[in-house]
């Protein structure tokens, strides 16, 4: 499963470090949404993010990755942070979906999820998802669930 860390804080949201998830082809089933096992904070606001493809996927037929909140949860949006990001080449993509800038208080679903377009043939993908999240101290806090 994905691994997460809290990275350095220079210049980021109110001195808070970004939330970083490492994603690998082996984390995904074919075209199925995967619960990444990480909870977004209540009263949080995802201010932005970057999906960096470190090792591109060349074997899968559909080489896309969508990031969102778990659709099986009430109000979940499987591609709410970004939909069908091309992962066939290395590089960085700014996360700019509908949930970016939305107060999570209004969103019931808080579990991060990802969907790989064609994971059955995927063997190579390595990507890093970085999210900048602001939240009110004492309002439920931030659950990092670091693996």
mmCIF file of C-alpha atoms in Angstrom:
data_model
loop_
_atom_site.group_PDB
_atom_site.id
_atom_site.type_symbol
_atom_site.label_atom_id
_atom_site.label_comp_id
_atom_site.label_asym_id
_atom_site.label_seq_id
_atom_site.Cartn_x
_atom_site.Cartn_y
_atom_site.Cartn_z
ATOM 1 C CA UNK A 1 0.000 0.000 0.000
ATOM 2 C CA UNK A 2 1.047 3.591 -0.349
ATOM 3 C CA UNK A 3 3.431 5.169 2.112
ATOM 4 C CA UNK A 4 3.099 8.661 3.506
ATOM 5 C CA UNK A 5 5.395 11.140 5.154
ATOM 6 C CA UNK A 6 5.262 14.709 6.353
ATOM 7 C CA UNK A 7 7.921 16.666 4.462
ATOM 8 C CA UNK A 8 9.764 19.936 5.179
ATOM 9 C CA UNK A 9 7.763 23.045 5.931
ATOM 10 C CA UNK A 10 9.575 25.948 4.295
ATOM 11 C CA UNK A 11 7.105 28.248 2.573
ATOM 12 C CA UNK A 12 4.067 25.984 2.920
ATOM 13 C CA UNK A 13 0.619 26.447 4.416
ATOM 14 C CA UNK A 14 0.975 28.339 7.697
ATOM 15 C CA UNK A 15 4.273 26.624 8.436
ATOM 16 C CA UNK A 16 2.700 23.176 8.082
ATOM 17 C CA UNK A 17 4.571 20.632 5.985
ATOM 18 C CA UNK A 18 2.822 19.083 2.999
ATOM 19 C CA UNK A 19 1.307 15.619 3.156
ATOM 20 C CA UNK A 20 3.151 13.226 0.812
ATOM 21 C CA UNK A 21 1.934 9.839 -0.462
ATOM 22 C CA UNK A 22 4.068 7.475 -2.526
ATOM 23 C CA UNK A 23 2.003 5.461 -5.007
ATOM 24 C CA UNK A 24 3.075 2.297 -6.850
ATOM 25 C CA UNK A 25 1.514 0.184 -9.642
ATOM 26 C CA UNK A 26 1.181 -2.737 -7.213
ATOM 27 C CA UNK A 27 -1.216 -0.640 -5.060
ATOM 28 C CA UNK A 28 -3.974 -0.803 -7.678
ATOM 29 C CA UNK A 29 -6.470 -3.298 -9.071
ATOM 30 C CA UNK A 30 -7.651 -2.960 -12.668
ATOM 31 C CA UNK A 31 -9.696 0.218 -13.026
ATOM 32 C CA UNK A 32 -10.911 -0.039 -9.428
ATOM 33 C CA UNK A 33 -10.863 2.823 -6.962
ATOM 34 C CA UNK A 34 -8.458 2.112 -4.082
ATOM 35 C CA UNK A 35 -8.793 3.463 -0.554
ATOM 36 C CA UNK A 36 -5.300 4.835 0.144
ATOM 37 C CA UNK A 37 -5.815 4.378 3.896
ATOM 38 C CA UNK A 38 -5.355 8.064 4.750
ATOM 39 C CA UNK A 39 -7.941 10.401 6.239
ATOM 40 C CA UNK A 40 -8.259 14.072 5.397
ATOM 41 C CA UNK A 41 -8.805 16.316 8.415
ATOM 42 C CA UNK A 42 -12.286 17.466 9.356
ATOM 43 C CA UNK A 43 -12.583 21.215 8.791
ATOM 44 C CA UNK A 44 -9.614 20.950 6.430
ATOM 45 C CA UNK A 45 -9.008 22.736 3.180
ATOM 46 C CA UNK A 46 -6.825 21.191 0.475
ATOM 47 C CA UNK A 47 -5.135 24.299 -0.897
ATOM 48 C CA UNK A 48 -3.353 22.535 -3.720
ATOM 49 C CA UNK A 49 -1.155 19.666 -4.680
ATOM 50 C CA UNK A 50 1.202 18.094 -7.172
ATOM 51 C CA UNK A 51 1.252 14.613 -8.660
ATOM 52 C CA UNK A 52 4.819 13.777 -9.673
ATOM 53 C CA UNK A 53 5.370 10.743 -11.895
ATOM 54 C CA UNK A 54 8.788 9.450 -10.861
ATOM 55 C CA UNK A 55 8.707 6.271 -13.011
ATOM 56 C CA UNK A 56 6.307 6.408 -15.942
ATOM 57 C CA UNK A 57 3.891 3.584 -16.757
ATOM 58 C CA UNK A 58 4.536 2.099 -20.197
ATOM 59 C CA UNK A 59 2.908 -1.357 -19.964
ATOM 60 C CA UNK A 60 -0.730 -0.563 -19.118
ATOM 61 C CA UNK A 61 -3.230 0.182 -21.893
ATOM 62 C CA UNK A 62 -4.827 3.218 -20.204
ATOM 63 C CA UNK A 63 -2.134 5.195 -18.416
ATOM 64 C CA UNK A 64 -4.123 7.560 -16.189
ATOM 65 C CA UNK A 65 -4.527 8.148 -12.469
ATOM 66 C CA UNK A 66 -7.445 9.915 -10.752
ATOM 67 C CA UNK A 67 -7.214 11.240 -7.181
ATOM 68 C CA UNK A 68 -10.167 12.038 -4.921
ATOM 69 C CA UNK A 69 -12.192 10.933 -1.938
ATOM 70 C CA UNK A 70 -13.583 7.411 -1.629
ATOM 71 C CA UNK A 71 -16.774 7.201 -3.704
ATOM 72 C CA UNK A 72 -18.270 4.512 -1.452
ATOM 73 C CA UNK A 73 -18.413 7.078 1.370
ATOM 74 C CA UNK A 74 -21.302 9.509 1.503
ATOM 75 C CA UNK A 75 -20.420 12.448 -0.762
ATOM 76 C CA UNK A 76 -17.292 10.733 -2.110
ATOM 77 C CA UNK A 77 -15.777 12.019 -5.361
ATOM 78 C CA UNK A 78 -13.233 9.578 -6.829
ATOM 79 C CA UNK A 79 -11.719 12.217 -9.122
ATOM 80 C CA UNK A 80 -12.410 15.301 -7.004
ATOM 81 C CA UNK A 81 -8.764 16.358 -6.699
ATOM 82 C CA UNK A 82 -7.871 15.505 -10.313
ATOM 83 C CA UNK A 83 -9.250 13.259 -13.051
ATOM 84 C CA UNK A 84 -7.366 11.022 -15.474
ATOM 85 C CA UNK A 85 -3.875 12.496 -15.042
ATOM 86 C CA UNK A 86 -1.571 11.084 -17.736
ATOM 87 C CA UNK A 87 1.129 8.939 -16.088
ATOM 88 C CA UNK A 88 2.813 7.715 -19.298
ATOM 89 C CA UNK A 89 5.712 10.164 -18.877
ATOM 90 C CA UNK A 90 7.691 11.497 -15.937
ATOM 91 C CA UNK A 91 6.883 14.986 -14.743
ATOM 92 C CA UNK A 92 4.680 17.025 -12.415
ATOM 93 C CA UNK A 93 0.984 17.884 -12.698
ATOM 94 C CA UNK A 94 -0.708 20.526 -10.558
ATOM 95 C CA UNK A 95 -3.751 19.056 -8.795
ATOM 96 C CA UNK A 96 -6.682 21.287 -9.777
ATOM 97 C CA UNK A 97 -9.957 19.356 -9.446
ATOM 98 C CA UNK A 98 -13.230 20.563 -7.956
ATOM 99 C CA UNK A 99 -12.345 19.630 -4.341
ATOM 100 C CA UNK A 100 -9.222 21.816 -4.313
ATOM 101 C CA UNK A 101 -10.182 24.891 -2.320
ATOM 102 C CA UNK A 102 -13.346 23.259 -0.906
ATOM 103 C CA UNK A 103 -13.792 23.268 2.853
ATOM 104 C CA UNK A 104 -13.906 19.602 3.838
ATOM 105 C CA UNK A 105 -16.475 20.390 6.503
ATOM 106 C CA UNK A 106 -18.946 20.383 3.615
ATOM 107 C CA UNK A 107 -17.625 17.057 2.274
ATOM 108 C CA UNK A 108 -18.672 13.917 4.140
ATOM 109 C CA UNK A 109 -16.127 11.650 2.475
ATOM 110 C CA UNK A 110 -12.681 12.129 3.988
ATOM 111 C CA UNK A 111 -10.766 9.002 2.841
ATOM 112 C CA UNK A 112 -8.212 9.644 0.085
ATOM 113 C CA UNK A 113 -8.588 7.394 -2.943
ATOM 114 C CA UNK A 114 -6.977 6.805 -6.317
ATOM 115 C CA UNK A 115 -8.069 5.010 -9.475
ATOM 116 C CA UNK A 116 -5.619 3.708 -12.080
ATOM 117 C CA UNK A 117 -7.074 3.530 -15.597
ATOM 118 C CA UNK A 118 -5.760 0.034 -16.410
ATOM 119 C CA UNK A 119 -3.901 -1.448 -13.472
ATOM 120 C CA UNK A 120 -4.103 -5.036 -14.782
ATOM 121 C CA UNK A 121 -1.245 -4.324 -17.155
ATOM 122 C CA UNK A 122 0.551 -1.863 -14.908
ATOM 123 C CA UNK A 123 3.897 -2.857 -13.480
ATOM 124 C CA UNK A 124 6.074 0.231 -13.494
ATOM 125 C CA UNK A 125 4.279 3.284 -12.109
ATOM 126 C CA UNK A 126 5.869 5.138 -9.215
ATOM 127 C CA UNK A 127 4.342 8.487 -8.314
ATOM 128 C CA UNK A 128 4.392 10.967 -5.451
ATOM 129 C CA UNK A 129 1.258 12.855 -4.444
ATOM 130 C CA UNK A 130 1.863 16.026 -2.411
ATOM 131 C CA UNK A 131 -1.081 17.868 -0.842
ATOM 132 C CA UNK A 132 -1.071 21.156 1.058
ATOM 133 C CA UNK A 133 -3.833 21.017 3.651
ATOM 134 C CA UNK A 134 -4.907 23.787 6.007
ATOM 135 C CA UNK A 135 -7.053 23.010 9.023
ATOM 136 C CA UNK A 136 -8.207 24.671 12.184
ATOM 137 C CA UNK A 137 -6.133 23.597 15.205
ATOM 138 C CA UNK A 138 -8.239 21.749 17.726
ATOM 139 C CA UNK A 139 -10.955 21.065 15.149
ATOM 140 C CA UNK A 140 -10.292 17.350 14.894
ATOM 141 C CA UNK A 141 -6.666 17.694 13.877
ATOM 142 C CA UNK A 142 -4.807 16.042 11.080
ATOM 143 C CA UNK A 143 -4.630 12.263 10.873
ATOM 144 C CA UNK A 144 -1.401 11.384 9.074
ATOM 145 C CA UNK A 145 -1.599 7.576 9.403
ATOM 146 C CA UNK A 146 2.077 7.311 8.462
ATOM 147 C CA UNK A 147 2.965 3.787 7.310
#
